[in-house]
Amino acid sequence: MATVVSRPAKRRIVGTPSSWLVWGVVAFFLVNLAGVVGSVLVSSFGTRWFGTWLPEGFTGSWYASAWQEFGLFDVVWVTLQVSLLVVLISVLIGVPASYVLARRDFPGKKIVYFAFLLPILMPPITYGIPLATVLYKYGFAGNASGVVLANLVPSVPFVILTMTPFIEQINPSIESAARMCGAGVRAMFLRVLGPLLVPGILAAAILVLVRTVGMFELTFLTAGPDSQTLVVSLYYAMSAAGIRAQQSVDAMAVIYTSTMLVLLVVALRYVNPTQLVARVKETPAP
Amino acid sequence: MSLTVERTDPTPTGPRDPGLSHRLAERGIDRTLLLLLPAVLFVALLFVYPFGYGLQLSFAPAEGGPLASYAAFFSDPYQRNTIWITLGLALPAALLNVLASVPIAYKMRGRFRGKRLLTIVLVVPITLGTVLTAQGLLNFLGPAGWFNKAVVGLGLADAPVQLVNNYWGVFFSLVITGFPFAFLLILSYLSGIDPTLEQAAATLGADWTQRFRRITLPLLAPGLATTFCLAFVLAFSVFPSAVLVGNPAGETRVLALAAYQAAYEQYDYSLASAIAMVMGAVELLVIAVVLLWRSRLYAGSTGGKG
Amino acid sequence: MSSAGAAPPGRFGELRLDGVGRRFAGKDALVELDLTIRAGEFIALLGPSGCGKSTALNCLAGLLPLTTGSIWQDERRIDTLPAEKRGFGMVFQSYALFPHMSVRRNIAFGLQMRKLPRAEVRRRTEEGVRLVQLEEHADKLPGQLSGGQQQRVAIARAVVLEPSLVLMDEPLSNLDAKLRLEMRTEIRRLHQSLGLTTVYVTHDQEEALSLADRLVVLRHGRVQQVGTPEQLHARPVNWHVADFMGFRNLMELEAAHVSGTGVDAEVAVRGEGLTLLGTATAAVSAGDRVVAAVRPEDVLVVEDAGGDNRIAATVEVVEYQGRELAVEVRTAAGRALHLRTERRLAPGDEVALTVERERLLVYPLAPGEQAPAPLVDAVTT
């Protein structure tokens, strides 16, 4: 980072005391972050590790035992199924709704928008507990369908909130132009709007995927023994510490992290990092 | 899926009805709105209905009057204090995350080599999620972890510092997951401010601090408020890390945990719902205060092309 | 033309707008527009922003439903048809090219929508590409083209369908001045060679005058005047149109004396320390409030301060504009006037001005009608 220079003004970022302070804080944060991730990683490959800087030896056997002990194949399979279903359904429900929100003004639009915002604003536990109760009442909870339904609650609004600005930035006269060229409603959506929406849908879908794989609370409240996702399974393994070897829990955590990292790398090919947290209008390239 | 857009009666003969359907279309009500229906139904069935159900449940305890669950929560200091414990964790964590992000993002505006790499590294903790962060913190900050080894090794302390299984463990976990989130948001808000505004201020004789205080900060303030809200929401719903790296029986017994225990350990769904409602109310109250403050700020364009 | 349901209705003799109106949220955007467009005609809808010209165009296109009135293509009513079934072509202000399709595919899109045989689609697409001279760029995406090239694609996309009517919504307003002139000529050339009936919306009077066979001037959603460029240029029907057509000098005065009756009567107007002779555009009687309007190029600088229609003024601002100067002067009463002259004037010069009687148009003001910029404003600004 020492030679970091901002291009337009040729202003050196290092130099002033305030810059040193800022970079120091960033570096401290990153070192600790590396420590947090690294300690799990090292531990998962270590044999015995008590009070020393590094374990006595290294082994890959914890992964094999974690894979078997926790039945990770099933867990990963459930995680995959649940996440993909959530992505598919939330896109199918969310995209048409965002089209309406982006293109139309109608009475009560603000209320509808607020209703879509609330599930994202509310802590998952707040609505998760009554939701789980309702799902149990109708026989959905305890199996994968309940997990999917619960995860859709924040996902559908997330798709809507991501896609609405995306559709808004598509010039509405492109739709008018298609109609003036003689395209009916169907052709307009399939041949003009559809292809234009693909990048946005892809980005929203990947973000929903990342969030669903990482979603703990809602899955935790609605999953049965056979419908746990990776993150819930990891939580149970950790809270039952002492029963399992620490290292095999670490191995499982590494498996979880690698899954997330793979998703992240894929996601970053399609979306700007800031979109991972929210969609804010980006500055144009200078 | 049947997609329809605004159109007039397709039959070319006969007078058009300029009546109700037209007046509705003029106000934006036409068949396109049907596209909204699945999403509205969905929110009604899976969010509004359960929420209402929970609300009703919270007023229908197994014994006692309609307010008995709330009374039970507020009269028991062990339960009542969870509000302060949660706020005590979430408010400082969200505030630190937002405030620390501002100078760093300010320094990192514009383009420089390695910016993309740095942002990617900062995104990693978001994907780690609370559970892995907790596991990492236990390993790293634990009495035999690398951090304490370094602290003792450097002579900064005589004995390992207790950093996990207490308030600080949860706080650190909130910073690790929350800081990158706040940082990326602030960075994108800051990049949305037209840099020529600051240049204009410079030509008018404003120095570095004046430019920041009088130009950038007021334009950033609405973004700061939004970021704080989102960071607070994230921190306020703290649950797994409070159990795993905190002290769930004492100083980090947060609202979410109290609600969970009421539901799945005591099987008192009324009390659990009541706690969930209190939790939602407290959160919305904080957000409302912040947004109220925000609504008094300049909220127009920040000069960037949009 | 194929006979499928989506086929264009083909050529027409005339297109009639009959009391067309449109309301937005209770506000009138367009009121009672009556207009007959003959085949092959180039019509310009002209007016300041918010005058309803784009609303009129969108109603005609079928992109906006009408609140009142009807549209007839010969004896066939078409306002009930959706936009895609009217067989019109449209060029948008923002070009509205499909960003994910190449130039060629953009131009071919409408032909494909008409379900024409593949060979014909190809032939006519190539024809369209040639027509706007984009052969070299046919495989590029719109984002890779300059503004002018994008505008050519948009025009080709609209005309390649040989539509019965081409609608253009301020197509040149996003181009720089030089390109705008070039494209203006190109649009005129295309209209002359293809003979396509065109309705063109613009807020630029010069553009409208140079392109159109007939102009429709709109204000606050109402038609002010319909006429040929000559009619509009020489005789705007009221002072608002005059203002819009380049009569920069508007003075609120009083009719002192009228000789003759009705239109073209000679009127002496008085006020602001001046007495001027002008030509009435409508019945005026002595004592009426009137607006006197004159173009900057019709205000002449003269040597002798004596004689009829003289105005004494002091030069305030001089703008160099090639052979001519654009000059702002101020009269003794404080009225700012604009004129163009080849004389080399400088700020501070005292000048004598005159206006020919035929060039000073006198518009009667209805009681209570708002007058153009009153004198006090002119002094303070």
Tab-separated table of N, CA, C and O in Angstrom, chain C residues 115-184:
chain	number	residue	atom	x	y	z
C	115	LYS	N	-42.807	-9.834	-39.037
C	115	LYS	CA	-42.762	-11.209	-39.531
C	115	LYS	C	-42.568	-11.255	-41.049
C	115	LYS	O	-43.199	-12.042	-41.757
C	116	LEU	N	-41.694	-10.379	-41.552
C	116	LEU	CA	-41.395	-10.390	-42.980
C	116	LEU	C	-40.451	-11.557	-43.271
C	116	LEU	O	-39.750	-12.018	-42.375
C	117	PRO	N	-40.416	-12.033	-44.509
C	117	PRO	CA	-39.494	-13.115	-44.860
C	117	PRO	C	-38.060	-12.687	-44.571
C	117	PRO	O	-37.718	-11.506	-44.705
C	118	ARG	N	-37.249	-13.681	-44.225
C	118	ARG	CA	-35.898	-13.381	-43.785
C	118	ARG	C	-35.109	-12.594	-44.828
C	118	ARG	O	-34.387	-11.651	-44.504
C	119	ALA	N	-35.250	-12.995	-46.080
C	119	ALA	CA	-34.475	-12.336	-47.133
C	119	ALA	C	-34.859	-10.861	-47.244
C	119	ALA	O	-33.999	-9.992	-47.409
C	120	GLU	N	-36.147	-10.598	-47.113
C	120	GLU	CA	-36.579	-9.213	-47.214
C	120	GLU	C	-36.084	-8.398	-46.019
C	120	GLU	O	-35.681	-7.237	-46.173
C	121	VAL	N	-36.122	-9.026	-44.834
C	121	VAL	CA	-35.602	-8.331	-43.655
C	121	VAL	C	-34.164	-7.931	-43.908
C	121	VAL	O	-33.766	-6.778	-43.688
C	122	ARG	N	-33.364	-8.891	-44.443
C	122	ARG	CA	-31.948	-8.614	-44.661
C	122	ARG	C	-31.783	-7.482	-45.673
C	122	ARG	O	-31.027	-6.546	-45.456
C	123	ARG	N	-32.519	-7.581	-46.773
C	123	ARG	CA	-32.374	-6.585	-47.837
C	123	ARG	C	-32.726	-5.189	-47.324
C	123	ARG	O	-31.971	-4.236	-47.488
C	124	ARG	N	-33.853	-5.097	-46.649
C	124	ARG	CA	-34.292	-3.775	-46.216
C	124	ARG	C	-33.424	-3.230	-45.078
C	124	ARG	O	-33.250	-2.016	-44.941
C	125	THR	N	-32.891	-4.139	-44.239
C	125	THR	CA	-31.976	-3.683	-43.191
C	125	THR	C	-30.746	-3.042	-43.814
C	125	THR	O	-30.321	-1.945	-43.418
C	126	GLU	N	-30.162	-3.744	-44.817
C	126	GLU	CA	-28.971	-3.202	-45.478
C	126	GLU	C	-29.288	-1.861	-46.141
C	126	GLU	O	-28.489	-0.928	-46.107
C	127	GLU	N	-30.475	-1.795	-46.727
C	127	GLU	CA	-30.922	-0.536	-47.321
C	127	GLU	C	-30.935	0.581	-46.270
C	127	GLU	O	-30.460	1.691	-46.519
C	128	GLY	N	-31.471	0.252	-45.113
C	128	GLY	CA	-31.556	1.234	-44.022
C	128	GLY	C	-30.180	1.669	-43.559
C	128	GLY	O	-29.932	2.854	-43.333
C	129	VAL	N	-29.266	0.694	-43.433
C	129	VAL	CA	-27.901	1.009	-43.007
C	129	VAL	C	-27.265	1.959	-44.013
C	129	VAL	O	-26.611	2.937	-43.654
C	130	ARG	N	-27.476	1.674	-45.333
C	130	ARG	CA	-26.895	2.511	-46.381
C	130	ARG	C	-27.502	3.910	-46.367
C	130	ARG	O	-26.813	4.899	-46.533
C	131	LEU	N	-28.800	3.942	-46.129
C	131	LEU	CA	-29.527	5.219	-46.167
C	131	LEU	C	-28.910	6.236	-45.207
C	131	LEU	O	-28.831	7.422	-45.507
C	132	VAL	N	-28.471	5.768	-44.030
C	132	VAL	CA	-27.913	6.699	-43.046
C	132	VAL	C	-26.389	6.599	-42.995
C	132	VAL	O	-25.760	7.063	-42.056
C	133	GLN	N	-25.802	5.949	-44.001
C	133	GLN	CA	-24.352	5.878	-44.164
C	133	GLN	C	-23.634	5.317	-42.941
C	133	GLN	O	-22.690	5.915	-42.431
C	134	LEU	N	-24.109	4.167	-42.473
C	134	LEU	CA	-23.467	3.560	-41.310
C	134	LEU	C	-22.894	2.192	-41.655
C	134	LEU	O	-22.746	1.350	-40.777
C	135	GLU	N	-22.563	1.974	-42.918
C	135	GLU	CA	-22.080	0.659	-43.348
C	135	GLU	C	-20.917	0.171	-42.488
C	135	GLU	O	-20.862	-1.001	-42.095
C	136	GLU	N	-19.984	1.079	-42.162
C	136	GLU	CA	-18.793	0.668	-41.412
C	136	GLU	C	-19.124	0.290	-39.972
C	136	GLU	O	-18.369	-0.394	-39.316
C	137	HIS	N	-20.229	0.803	-39.474
C	137	HIS	CA	-20.527	0.623	-38.049
C	137	HIS	C	-21.651	-0.367	-37.802
C	137	HIS	O	-22.119	-0.500	-36.678
C	138	ALA	N	-22.067	-1.086	-38.846
C	138	ALA	CA	-23.290	-1.883	-38.744
C	138	ALA	C	-23.224	-2.955	-37.674
C	138	ALA	O	-24.254	-3.361	-37.136
C	139	ASP	N	-22.005	-3.421	-37.319
C	139	ASP	CA	-21.926	-4.498	-36.335
C	139	ASP	C	-21.577	-3.999	-34.942
C	139	ASP	O	-21.384	-4.791	-34.025
C	140	LYS	N	-21.502	-2.670	-34.799
C	140	LYS	CA	-21.168	-2.140	-33.473
C	140	LYS	C	-22.421	-2.069	-32.602
C	140	LYS	O	-23.544	-2.025	-33.113
C	141	LEU	N	-22.189	-1.990	-31.288
C	141	LEU	CA	-23.307	-1.775	-30.369
C	141	LEU	C	-23.530	-0.265	-30.246
C	141	LEU	O	-22.602	0.517	-30.428
C	142	PRO	N	-24.750	0.142	-29.924
C	142	PRO	CA	-25.042	1.580	-29.836
C	142	PRO	C	-24.078	2.332	-28.919
C	142	PRO	O	-23.708	3.466	-29.197
C	143	GLY	N	-23.640	1.661	-27.814
C	143	GLY	CA	-22.749	2.327	-26.871
C	143	GLY	C	-21.420	2.724	-27.481
C	143	GLY	O	-20.714	3.568	-26.955
C	144	GLN	N	-21.051	2.090	-28.608
C	144	GLN	CA	-19.761	2.393	-29.228
C	144	GLN	C	-19.856	3.520	-30.247
C	144	GLN	O	-18.876	3.856	-30.879
C	145	LEU	N	-21.062	4.050	-30.442
C	145	LEU	CA	-21.247	5.081	-31.467
C	145	LEU	C	-21.300	6.467	-30.850
C	145	LEU	O	-21.606	6.633	-29.677
C	146	SER	N	-21.032	7.477	-31.669
C	146	SER	CA	-21.169	8.855	-31.212
C	146	SER	C	-22.646	9.240	-31.212
C	146	SER	O	-23.486	8.527	-31.765
C	147	GLY	N	-22.946	10.377	-30.618
C	147	GLY	CA	-24.339	10.821	-30.531
C	147	GLY	C	-25.003	10.936	-31.894
C	147	GLY	O	-26.124	10.485	-32.102
C	148	GLY	N	-24.283	11.530	-32.827
C	148	GLY	CA	-24.842	11.712	-34.160
C	148	GLY	C	-25.104	10.381	-34.855
C	148	GLY	O	-26.137	10.204	-35.510
C	149	GLN	N	-24.156	9.441	-34.677
C	149	GLN	CA	-24.349	8.129	-35.290
C	149	GLN	C	-25.528	7.407	-34.668
C	149	GLN	O	-26.322	6.758	-35.354
C	150	GLN	N	-25.657	7.521	-33.323
C	150	GLN	CA	-26.799	6.888	-32.664
C	150	GLN	C	-28.104	7.456	-33.206
C	150	GLN	O	-29.072	6.721	-33.426
C	151	GLN	N	-28.109	8.772	-33.434
C	151	GLN	CA	-29.316	9.393	-33.930
C	151	GLN	C	-29.649	8.874	-35.333
C	151	GLN	O	-30.802	8.648	-35.666
C	152	ARG	N	-28.592	8.635	-36.149
C	152	ARG	CA	-28.830	8.069	-37.482
C	152	ARG	C	-29.459	6.684	-37.380
C	152	ARG	O	-30.368	6.352	-38.139
C	153	VAL	N	-28.940	5.879	-36.412
C	153	VAL	CA	-29.505	4.532	-36.250
C	153	VAL	C	-30.983	4.652	-35.889
C	153	VAL	O	-31.834	3.950	-36.439
C	154	ALA	N	-31.267	5.570	-34.970
C	154	ALA	CA	-32.661	5.721	-34.522
C	154	ALA	C	-33.552	6.118	-35.696
C	154	ALA	O	-34.678	5.616	-35.832
C	155	ILE	N	-33.042	6.985	-36.561
C	155	ILE	CA	-33.842	7.405	-37.710
C	155	ILE	C	-34.022	6.231	-38.674
C	155	ILE	O	-35.130	5.949	-39.138
C	156	ALA	N	-32.904	5.500	-38.930
C	156	ALA	CA	-32.994	4.358	-39.841
C	156	ALA	C	-33.980	3.336	-39.306
C	156	ALA	O	-34.789	2.769	-40.049
C	157	ARG	N	-33.940	3.093	-37.981
C	157	ARG	CA	-34.828	2.106	-37.386
C	157	ARG	C	-36.288	2.489	-37.610
C	157	ARG	O	-37.148	1.635	-37.810
C	158	ALA	N	-36.556	3.792	-37.568
C	158	ALA	CA	-37.941	4.220	-37.733
C	158	ALA	C	-38.367	4.208	-39.204
C	158	ALA	O	-39.474	3.780	-39.524
C	159	VAL	N	-37.492	4.650	-40.122
C	159	VAL	CA	-37.953	4.805	-41.503
C	159	VAL	C	-37.869	3.519	-42.306
C	159	VAL	O	-38.533	3.393	-43.329
C	160	VAL	N	-37.061	2.544	-41.827
C	160	VAL	CA	-36.890	1.319	-42.593
C	160	VAL	C	-38.210	0.552	-42.705
C	160	VAL	O	-38.415	-0.247	-43.607
C	161	LEU	N	-39.123	0.825	-41.793
C	161	LEU	CA	-40.421	0.156	-41.819
C	161	LEU	C	-41.341	0.777	-42.862
C	161	LEU	O	-42.446	0.306	-43.067
C	162	GLU	N	-40.879	1.838	-43.500
C	162	GLU	CA	-41.724	2.630	-44.391
C	162	GLU	C	-43.062	2.910	-43.721
C	162	GLU	O	-44.133	2.584	-44.243
C	163	PRO	N	-43.009	3.524	-42.555
C	163	PRO	CA	-44.236	3.726	-41.794
C	163	PRO	C	-45.125	4.775	-42.469
C	163	PRO	O	-44.631	5.607	-43.227
C	164	SER	N	-46.409	4.688	-42.184
C	164	SER	CA	-47.315	5.668	-42.770
C	164	SER	C	-47.119	7.035	-42.140
C	164	SER	O	-47.497	8.041	-42.706
C	165	LEU	N	-46.504	7.059	-40.953
C	165	LEU	CA	-46.257	8.316	-40.266
C	165	LEU	C	-44.991	8.168	-39.432
C	165	LEU	O	-44.827	7.169	-38.737
C	166	VAL	N	-44.081	9.140	-39.527
C	166	VAL	CA	-42.892	9.131	-38.682
C	166	VAL	C	-43.060	10.214	-37.622
C	166	VAL	O	-43.394	11.357	-37.939
C	167	LEU	N	-42.843	9.822	-36.363
C	167	LEU	CA	-42.954	10.778	-35.265
C	167	LEU	C	-41.558	11.052	-34.741
C	167	LEU	O	-40.793	10.124	-34.492
C	168	MET	N	-41.205	12.306	-34.589
C	168	MET	CA	-39.875	12.636	-34.070
C	168	MET	C	-40.021	13.535	-32.858
C	168	MET	O	-40.612	14.608	-32.939
C	169	ASP	N	-39.444	13.079	-31.734
C	169	ASP	CA	-39.585	13.806	-30.475
C	169	ASP	C	-38.265	14.503	-30.154
C	169	ASP	O	-37.365	13.898	-29.602
C	170	GLU	N	-38.138	15.748	-30.484
C	170	GLU	CA	-36.916	16.534	-30.266
C	170	GLU	C	-35.668	15.716	-30.595
C	170	GLU	O	-34.776	15.585	-29.762
C	171	PRO	N	-35.570	15.201	-31.802
C	171	PRO	CA	-34.477	14.257	-32.075
C	171	PRO	C	-33.096	14.900	-32.066
C	171	PRO	O	-32.109	14.203	-31.935
C	172	LEU	N	-33.007	16.206	-32.181
C	172	LEU	CA	-31.690	16.827	-32.299
C	172	LEU	C	-31.243	17.512	-31.019
C	172	LEU	O	-30.148	18.063	-30.968
C	173	SER	N	-32.074	17.466	-29.971
C	173	SER	CA	-31.762	18.307	-28.816
C	173	SER	C	-30.574	17.799	-28.020
C	173	SER	O	-30.020	18.536	-27.222
C	174	ASN	N	-30.172	16.524	-28.213
C	174	ASN	CA	-29.018	16.032	-27.466
C	174	ASN	C	-27.712	16.164	-28.242
C	174	ASN	O	-26.693	15.660	-27.823
C	175	LEU	N	-27.753	16.813	-29.397
C	175	LEU	CA	-26.547	16.922	-30.222
C	175	LEU	C	-25.921	18.307	-30.058
C	175	LEU	O	-26.597	19.263	-29.699
C	176	ASP	N	-24.619	18.403	-30.352
C	176	ASP	CA	-24.003	19.725	-30.264
C	176	ASP	C	-24.379	20.547	-31.508
C	176	ASP	O	-24.893	20.033	-32.490
C	177	ALA	N	-24.104	21.861	-31.442
C	177	ALA	CA	-24.648	22.805	-32.424
C	177	ALA	C	-24.310	22.425	-33.871
C	177	ALA	O	-25.168	22.445	-34.749
C	178	LYS	N	-23.053	22.035	-34.112
C	178	LYS	CA	-22.617	21.746	-35.478
C	178	LYS	C	-23.356	20.512	-36.015
C	178	LYS	O	-23.907	20.517	-37.114
C	179	LEU	N	-23.370	19.459	-35.180
C	179	LEU	CA	-24.018	18.219	-35.580
C	179	LEU	C	-25.506	18.434	-35.804
C	179	LEU	O	-26.129	17.828	-36.675
C	180	ARG	N	-26.069	19.328	-34.998
C	180	ARG	CA	-27.503	19.584	-35.092
C	180	ARG	C	-27.841	20.128	-36.482
C	180	ARG	O	-28.805	19.711	-37.105
C	181	LEU	N	-27.000	21.032	-36.967
C	181	LEU	CA	-27.241	21.594	-38.297
C	181	LEU	C	-27.128	20.517	-39.374
C	181	LEU	O	-27.957	20.433	-40.287
C	182	GLU	N	-26.088	19.662	-39.236
C	182	GLU	CA	-25.900	18.596	-40.222
C	182	GLU	C	-27.097	17.652	-40.252
C	182	GLU	O	-27.607	17.305	-41.314
C	183	MET	N	-27.533	17.246	-39.046
C	183	MET	CA	-28.627	16.274	-38.977
C	183	MET	C	-29.931	16.893	-39.467
C	183	MET	O	-30.789	16.207	-40.012
C	184	ARG	N	-30.065	18.212	-39.261
C	184	ARG	CA	-31.271	18.900	-39.717
C	184	ARG	C	-31.379	18.773	-41.241
C	184	ARG	O	-32.418	18.408	-41.779
